[in-house]
Amino acid sequence: MIRLALRNVTGRRARTVLTALSIVLGVAMVSAAFTLSDTLRHAADSLTTASYRGTDAVVDARTSFHIGRTGTASQPTVPAALLARVRSVGQVATAIGDLTNDQTRIIDRHGNAIGHGPYFGVGYDAGAPGAAKLTPFRLRAGRFAASDGEVVIDAGTASGRHLAVGSRVQIEGRGPVRSFTVSGIATFNSVDSIGSATFAVFDLAAAQRLFGESGRYDSIVVKARPGVSPTALRAALDAVIPAWTQVQSAAAQDRFDLAGLKQFIAIIEIALLAFGGIAVFVGAFTIFNTLAITVAQRSRELAILRTLGASRGQVLGSVLVEALALGVGASAVGVLAGLGLAKGLSSLMASLGLSLPRAGTVFALHTAIVAPLVGVLVTTVSGIAPALRATRVDPVLALREGSYVPAGPGHRGRRLANALTAVALAMLTAGLFVSGITIGARFALIVPGCLLLFVALAMLSARVAGPLASVLGRPAERIGGVAGALARRNAMRNPSRTATTAAALMIGVALVVLVSAFAAELRQSTTGVLKQQITAPYVAAADDGYSPIDPTVGGALATASGVRSTSTIGQDQARAYGNTVTVNGVDPKTIAAAYRYQWKAGSLAGLSGDGALVDSGFASSHHLGLGSHLRLTLIDGRAATLIIRGIEVPPKWQPLSLGPITLATTTFNRAFPLARARLTFVEVGHPGPAARAALEARLIRYPGVKLFTASTFAASQLAWVGQLVAMVDVLLALAVIVSLLGIVNTLALAVFERTRELGMLRAIGMTRRQVRRMIRHESVITALLGAALGIAVGLFLAGLVTAALSGQGLRFAVPFGPIVVFVVVAVIAGMIAAIAPARRASRLDPLTALATSER
Amino acid sequence: MSHMTVTAEPAPLDRAPGATPSAVSATDVTRTYGSAEAPVDALRGVTLDVAAGEFTVVMGPSGSGKSTLMHILAGLDRPTSGAVSIGGRDITSLDDRQLTLLRRRHIGFVFQAFNLLPMLTAEENVMLRLQLTGEAADPAWVTELLETVGLFERRHHRPAQLSGGQQQRVALARALVTSPEVLFADEPTGNLDSSASQEVLALLRRATDLHGVTVLLVTHDPRAAAIADRIIHLADGRIVSDRERARDATVLMPESAVLR
Ligand SMILES: Nc1ncnc2c1ncn2[C@@H]1O[C@H](COP(=O)(O)OP(=O)(O)O)[C@@H](O)[C@H]1O
Ligand SMILES: [Mg+2]
């Protein structure tokens, strides 16, 4: 029996290859996800080691809370005098002051920032003896910057923008943009640049002036004398430095935020694994369908085996062995293909500017074990139902003439499908709506719930597939004439088969619809809220909408002609009630004209000195009322006690994420000396092209800052949504391709099964073109069925998620545009899937086809 | 109207009144299957001329080449050598598309297997043939045909709900719906019981009598001899006998019905 099963795998090569391919792709994606992220992680690790290797200790200011070296809060600095103190320690060989921030944009010829950040700006004391051992920068050309007007840029930027030693380049650090001469080009260790980051390395003293940190350093980097261990060095330093400073290893201090890079890699890994998993899951439908159809087609053969004395167990085994062999073969190929796919993905990422050191590909044990295991398990499990169906083939069938039409899902199947749907919905509802459970528990309910729902819907859709195909086939009938009409009837002929084939596509479509619906909701809510909140005609903000802008922007805009007033919102972070919270600074005199507050109690009137506004949620969770005291801990350890003067009700959906605490600008600037600004509202007498031109003229000196209206600001805040959707669509394309393979497979099997019919049609006068058209229309009808089911399920899931998130203020929105696109894509996909089966069908010789014995 | 008649000129498909029509003709047709090393000569030089409106029965032992001859005459297969013409038009030089269109309009087929589309009703199976040509079906004509084959009552039934004889009668109606000049029937009663066979044979004869269709029927049923105008015996790929039956020998065929 086993040999017979294997003969089935090897005997029909084209079908086996197609079926296997649907699993190969998923396994390859899983394998690629592991391989790529292992490789990237390894690269990031070696980059960390290499970058911090020569540095034995870093001294910087102690912070009262940790938020990473780069990000949304200003870091405290240390005075230059501390350097002399560090150098005086006997175990120290070399110590240099260092400035490193992530808001120093290199500006291209069109006035846009190069790269996507972090935008590293570094002050490096190249002149200090032994400094070269304390920096990751390696000159490739030229020399390190020695004066105010010079800069060293990273090799990635230099080659990408054709900059060379001697070129002039604009850089926006603190204050308006300035022009520099490129004195050298450096690599970051062995890499041209890290990911999408850029580097601008200045002379240390020049950087101090540039960043407004005269006489101060972000940190002091130290190398130990020969024979002194880093630990001993750190202990020695710890004994002499002031209590408000700290000494750490370079990797722990991590001034280039390589830990952030590793987090990013971890996210990529999860995303790739998720999409690989989805592709495997979709592939399971193809495996199931192919095996189910071949079992039906082979029912005569199976019946003969049963009359010859094969037991049910043997029949079951033979189908399962076939699935197992398929799974093993496909998984082996998939793991290897994954290595290639990983290379492809990594060069794709490199072309998107995410370059990492080209360390060797890492093929870890879990790649070799988990990826194929997933493939084999999924394939074998998909084979169980068809195998069970095979055991139910009646031996009497062998004695009967005529083809055997397998019964649709029976009573039991239907009840099972209903039960599965109920369980799936219960899991989804619990995962989404039950409060007080961890995120992990939510995912543990939602993910399997979702998968189960898809399986259940695939089973249930057999019932609606007939009528739905009938409706969706109408256009085919209109367009395709008799070929279209026959295609429609063929699609309705075996509803459970059509349904399973379509269900595979349904999954991909449902997920993209879900994501698109969510994006549409975000767009709708964000635009609505911002238009409601922002009454100023113009907003100046960073091009991405959330990065900090220079605090001098407001002043620069205020003097433009036609400007009535400007109002700048500062933003930084502090600690309150044990949490890191966002603190805003607003000017109580100007903000009311630009931004609409909703008051629960108090008003802007009391906002001065130690007055503070809090939002209603924050107030109620910490039992604060007007006149209550609020204690803030700043990052440098200082404390500030504030008195609540107003409680505002924020919109449920907060695209500006202004955070719970607002101070007057003057108080804010005392608390946060860097005075990081988030945005500036601009009131003008007569909004229009003239006003805009006047404002934009002022912003020429701030290339990283863009001028928006409330609605274009909303669009800029949502740019990431579009990017995310595009990325998800690309990754889900794999799942859609796998489901197309399923359509190809089902069609090919149908053509094989209907050989005689096709021969007859040709004999009575159907042209080859009509045959092709018939197959093509059937394919398109199946694809449309998948799209229709997917759209319905996607919208349903979106509604469920929206309901669960109703507290966030999102409202359900139907993504009409994307839905139209998906339908068009489904039609095209159906046409593509039909190419090979249609060609095969049209090439059948009518006589040979008619001579085919009944199967 | 004799099978001996040799048409001097190829007659156009739309028969000119008064011309002597030759519905099907084969000249020295051979057909060799298989490889050059092990050739199988299914036909070894068949020359045949069937007059329009003639009812010809082809008989012969199994493997004698009857099906091969039918296929070649009907444009489903090509001869290895020799010429075939339908309605005076040489078909050996036609390409696949032209042959398809010829089959669609001018030729009808009935096979031993009924080959109905299982998802279509009896009526839809019949109409299908018309729809292939893209022309509007004349409901009266379809109704008449279904009534003729005795299936009007069951026109909405699917093939699975019909007996073998009924299915074959649907197949017959499907073959006749485009009013073909020639109808080929290759053992149409091979799968049927005696009474169903008798019905199908009678219907075939009526096609000739009522509509002037030229019929070539392959059968082993001795009763077919009774309704034939002409009986050809094949053996080993050759015509071994070719007899014309006296018209008055059959009661089934009134003289007047020959004309369309
Ligand atoms: N496709 C084919 N390939 C090879 N030999 C064939 C093929 N079709 C028919 N033959 C051979 O040609 C001969 C005539 O066959 P056929 O025309 O089917 O005979 P009949 O219909 O009289 O039984 C037989 O010997 C048969 O084996
Ligand atoms: Mg035969």
Short mmCIF file of C-alpha atoms in Angstrom, two decimals, chain A residues 443-683:
data_model
loop_
_atom_site.label_atom_id
_atom_site.label_comp_id
_atom_site.label_asym_id
_atom_site.label_seq_id
_atom_site.Cartn_x
_atom_site.Cartn_y
_atom_site.Cartn_z
CA PHE A 443 -2.86 36.67 21.05
CA ALA A 444 -3.12 33.08 22.26
CA LEU A 445 -6.89 33.39 21.82
CA ILE A 446 -7.07 35.58 18.72
CA VAL A 447 -4.54 33.86 16.44
CA PRO A 448 -5.84 30.28 16.76
CA GLY A 449 -9.37 31.68 16.83
CA CYS A 450 -8.75 33.37 13.52
CA LEU A 451 -7.22 30.25 11.94
CA LEU A 452 -10.09 28.13 13.22
CA LEU A 453 -12.57 30.65 11.84
CA PHE A 454 -11.00 30.37 8.40
CA VAL A 455 -11.18 26.57 8.49
CA ALA A 456 -14.79 26.66 9.68
CA LEU A 457 -15.73 29.22 7.05
CA ALA A 458 -14.09 27.14 4.33
CA MET A 459 -16.30 24.23 5.42
CA LEU A 460 -19.40 26.39 5.67
CA SER A 461 -18.76 28.16 2.39
CA ALA A 462 -19.42 24.90 0.54
CA ARG A 463 -23.06 25.64 1.24
CA VAL A 464 -23.06 29.14 -0.20
CA ALA A 465 -20.49 28.48 -2.93
CA GLY A 466 -23.13 27.18 -5.36
CA PRO A 467 -25.51 30.14 -5.20
CA LEU A 468 -22.64 32.62 -4.90
CA ALA A 469 -20.84 31.18 -7.92
CA SER A 470 -24.14 31.37 -9.76
CA VAL A 471 -24.39 35.10 -9.03
CA LEU A 472 -20.71 35.83 -9.59
CA GLY A 473 -20.85 33.83 -12.81
CA ARG A 474 -23.50 36.08 -14.37
CA PRO A 475 -20.97 38.53 -15.79
CA ALA A 476 -19.00 35.61 -17.21
CA GLU A 477 -22.15 34.41 -18.92
CA ARG A 478 -22.75 37.90 -20.31
CA ILE A 479 -19.18 38.37 -21.51
CA GLY A 480 -18.12 34.86 -22.39
CA GLY A 481 -21.24 33.62 -24.17
CA VAL A 482 -21.62 29.88 -24.14
CA ALA A 483 -18.10 29.40 -22.78
CA GLY A 484 -18.90 31.73 -19.90
CA ALA A 485 -22.21 30.00 -19.27
CA LEU A 486 -20.53 26.60 -19.13
CA ALA A 487 -17.83 28.02 -16.86
CA ARG A 488 -20.50 29.23 -14.48
CA ARG A 489 -22.15 25.81 -14.43
CA ASN A 490 -18.79 24.13 -13.93
CA ALA A 491 -18.03 26.37 -10.97
CA MET A 492 -21.39 25.48 -9.42
CA ARG A 493 -20.94 21.82 -10.15
CA ASN A 494 -18.92 20.80 -7.14
CA PRO A 495 -19.54 23.54 -4.58
CA SER A 496 -17.37 22.10 -1.83
CA ARG A 497 -14.42 21.85 -4.18
CA THR A 498 -14.92 25.37 -5.49
CA ALA A 499 -15.39 26.57 -1.94
CA THR A 500 -12.14 25.10 -0.62
CA THR A 501 -10.23 26.43 -3.59
CA ALA A 502 -11.73 29.86 -3.09
CA ALA A 503 -11.25 29.68 0.68
CA ALA A 504 -7.50 29.69 0.26
CA LEU A 505 -7.77 33.00 -1.55
CA MET A 506 -10.36 34.15 0.97
CA ILE A 507 -7.75 34.07 3.75
CA GLY A 508 -5.32 36.37 2.00
CA VAL A 509 -8.06 38.73 0.87
CA ALA A 510 -9.68 38.78 4.32
CA LEU A 511 -6.39 39.79 5.91
CA VAL A 512 -5.63 42.54 3.41
CA VAL A 513 -9.20 43.83 3.72
CA LEU A 514 -8.86 43.79 7.51
CA VAL A 515 -5.65 45.79 7.32
CA SER A 516 -7.09 48.18 4.72
CA ALA A 517 -10.24 48.70 6.78
CA PHE A 518 -8.12 49.44 9.78
CA ALA A 519 -6.03 51.90 7.77
CA ALA A 520 -9.21 53.55 6.52
CA GLU A 521 -10.44 53.86 10.10
CA LEU A 522 -7.17 55.40 11.20
CA ARG A 523 -7.30 57.83 8.29
CA GLN A 524 -10.89 58.77 8.90
CA SER A 525 -10.48 59.20 12.66
CA THR A 526 -7.14 60.99 12.46
CA THR A 527 -8.32 63.43 9.82
CA GLY A 528 -11.58 64.03 11.66
CA VAL A 529 -9.94 64.64 15.02
CA LEU A 530 -7.15 66.86 13.68
CA LYS A 531 -9.57 68.98 11.68
CA GLN A 532 -11.65 69.38 14.80
CA GLN A 533 -8.73 70.11 17.14
CA ILE A 534 -6.58 72.34 14.97
CA THR A 535 -8.11 75.72 14.25
CA ALA A 536 -4.88 77.32 13.01
CA PRO A 537 -4.62 77.43 9.20
CA TYR A 538 -1.02 76.20 9.20
CA VAL A 539 1.10 73.76 11.18
CA ALA A 540 4.87 73.56 10.96
CA ALA A 541 6.21 70.17 11.98
CA ALA A 542 8.88 67.63 11.12
CA ASP A 543 8.36 65.96 7.74
CA ASP A 544 7.26 62.75 9.49
CA GLY A 545 4.88 64.70 11.74
CA TYR A 546 6.28 63.51 15.07
CA SER A 547 10.05 64.07 15.21
CA PRO A 548 11.09 67.06 17.30
CA ILE A 549 11.68 70.34 15.50
CA ASP A 550 14.01 73.11 16.45
CA PRO A 551 12.58 75.46 19.09
CA THR A 552 13.66 78.48 17.03
CA VAL A 553 11.24 77.59 14.23
CA GLY A 554 8.36 79.36 15.96
CA GLY A 555 10.33 82.57 16.24
CA ALA A 556 11.43 82.40 12.62
CA LEU A 557 7.83 82.00 11.44
CA ALA A 558 6.49 84.72 13.71
CA THR A 559 8.29 87.43 11.76
CA ALA A 560 6.97 86.38 8.36
CA SER A 561 4.65 88.91 6.79
CA GLY A 562 0.95 88.35 7.41
CA VAL A 563 1.49 86.23 10.51
CA ARG A 564 -0.79 87.14 13.39
CA SER A 565 0.67 84.78 15.94
CA THR A 566 2.50 81.50 16.32
CA SER A 567 2.14 78.96 19.06
CA THR A 568 4.69 76.25 19.65
CA ILE A 569 4.02 73.01 21.50
CA GLY A 570 7.07 71.64 23.26
CA GLN A 571 7.23 67.95 24.05
CA ASP A 572 9.47 65.84 26.27
CA GLN A 573 9.19 63.05 28.79
CA ALA A 574 9.22 62.78 32.54
CA ARG A 575 8.18 60.39 35.25
CA ALA A 576 4.94 60.58 37.23
CA TYR A 577 3.31 57.94 39.47
CA GLY A 578 5.95 55.45 38.39
CA ASN A 579 5.25 55.81 34.68
CA THR A 580 7.09 57.61 31.92
CA VAL A 581 4.69 60.27 30.64
CA THR A 582 4.70 62.78 27.84
CA VAL A 583 4.82 66.40 28.99
CA ASN A 584 3.82 69.23 26.69
CA GLY A 585 4.65 72.90 26.89
CA VAL A 586 2.15 75.42 25.48
CA ASP A 587 1.93 79.19 25.48
CA PRO A 588 -1.38 79.95 27.27
CA LYS A 589 -1.66 83.30 25.49
CA THR A 590 -1.53 81.95 21.93
CA ILE A 591 -2.60 78.32 22.07
CA ALA A 592 -6.33 78.97 22.39
CA ALA A 593 -6.45 80.59 18.96
CA ALA A 594 -4.75 77.60 17.33
CA TYR A 595 -5.92 74.54 19.18
CA ARG A 596 -9.30 73.65 20.57
CA TYR A 597 -9.39 72.30 24.12
CA GLN A 598 -12.43 70.73 25.70
CA TRP A 599 -12.59 71.52 29.36
CA LYS A 600 -13.90 69.38 32.13
CA ALA A 601 -12.73 71.78 34.79
CA GLY A 602 -10.60 74.89 34.95
CA SER A 603 -9.10 76.52 31.89
CA LEU A 604 -5.92 77.84 30.34
CA ALA A 605 -6.18 80.87 32.58
CA GLY A 606 -4.27 79.37 35.49
CA LEU A 607 -1.52 77.93 33.32
CA SER A 608 1.57 79.79 34.41
CA GLY A 609 4.37 79.22 36.89
CA ASP A 610 3.75 75.88 38.55
CA GLY A 611 0.33 75.43 36.99
CA ALA A 612 -0.39 72.32 34.93
CA LEU A 613 -3.17 70.89 32.78
CA VAL A 614 -3.89 67.18 32.87
CA ASP A 615 -6.22 65.14 30.75
CA SER A 616 -9.37 63.70 32.27
CA GLY A 617 -8.19 60.08 32.08
CA PHE A 618 -4.97 60.88 33.92
CA ALA A 619 -6.88 62.97 36.46
CA SER A 620 -9.38 60.25 37.25
CA SER A 621 -6.87 57.41 37.46
CA HIS A 622 -4.74 59.41 39.89
CA HIS A 623 -7.65 61.10 41.67
CA LEU A 624 -6.58 64.61 40.74
CA GLY A 625 -8.85 67.66 40.84
CA LEU A 626 -8.34 71.35 40.42
CA GLY A 627 -5.75 72.48 42.96
CA SER A 628 -4.30 68.97 43.44
CA HIS A 629 -0.54 68.62 43.50
CA LEU A 630 1.33 66.62 40.87
CA ARG A 631 4.93 65.57 41.32
CA LEU A 632 7.10 65.09 38.24
CA THR A 633 10.54 63.51 38.23
CA LEU A 634 12.70 64.82 35.41
CA ILE A 635 15.24 62.70 33.59
CA ASP A 636 18.17 64.34 35.34
CA GLY A 637 16.64 63.51 38.72
CA ARG A 638 15.23 66.94 39.54
CA ALA A 639 11.69 67.00 40.88
CA ALA A 640 8.96 69.47 40.05
CA THR A 641 5.74 69.93 41.96
CA LEU A 642 2.85 71.31 39.97
CA ILE A 643 -0.67 72.42 40.78
CA ILE A 644 -3.56 71.28 38.58
CA ARG A 645 -5.25 74.31 37.00
CA GLY A 646 -7.27 72.67 34.31
CA ILE A 647 -8.62 69.26 33.31
CA GLU A 648 -9.17 68.77 29.60
CA VAL A 649 -11.09 66.03 27.83
CA PRO A 650 -8.99 64.71 24.96
CA PRO A 651 -10.63 63.09 21.95
CA LYS A 652 -10.77 59.31 22.33
CA TRP A 653 -8.50 58.94 19.33
CA GLN A 654 -5.41 61.06 19.86
CA PRO A 655 -3.38 61.33 16.69
CA LEU A 656 -1.26 64.15 18.12
CA SER A 657 -0.44 62.00 21.16
CA LEU A 658 0.05 65.12 23.20
CA GLY A 659 0.11 63.12 26.40
CA PRO A 660 -1.50 63.71 29.74
CA ILE A 661 0.44 66.65 31.19
CA THR A 662 0.75 70.19 29.84
CA LEU A 663 2.84 73.01 31.28
CA ALA A 664 3.27 76.64 30.33
CA THR A 665 6.14 77.10 27.86
CA THR A 666 8.25 78.98 30.35
CA THR A 667 7.94 76.22 32.95
CA PHE A 668 8.50 73.59 30.30
CA ASN A 669 11.72 75.21 29.11
CA ARG A 670 13.05 75.35 32.66
CA ALA A 671 12.28 71.67 33.16
CA PHE A 672 13.63 70.65 29.75
CA PRO A 673 16.55 72.88 28.81
CA LEU A 674 16.73 71.54 25.23
CA ALA A 675 13.18 72.82 24.72
CA ARG A 676 12.36 70.18 22.14
CA ALA A 677 9.42 71.41 20.09
CA ARG A 678 6.82 69.13 18.54
CA LEU A 679 5.13 71.60 16.23
CA THR A 680 4.28 75.24 15.71
CA PHE A 681 0.77 76.50 14.90
CA VAL A 682 0.68 79.56 12.68
CA GLU A 683 -2.21 82.07 12.58
#
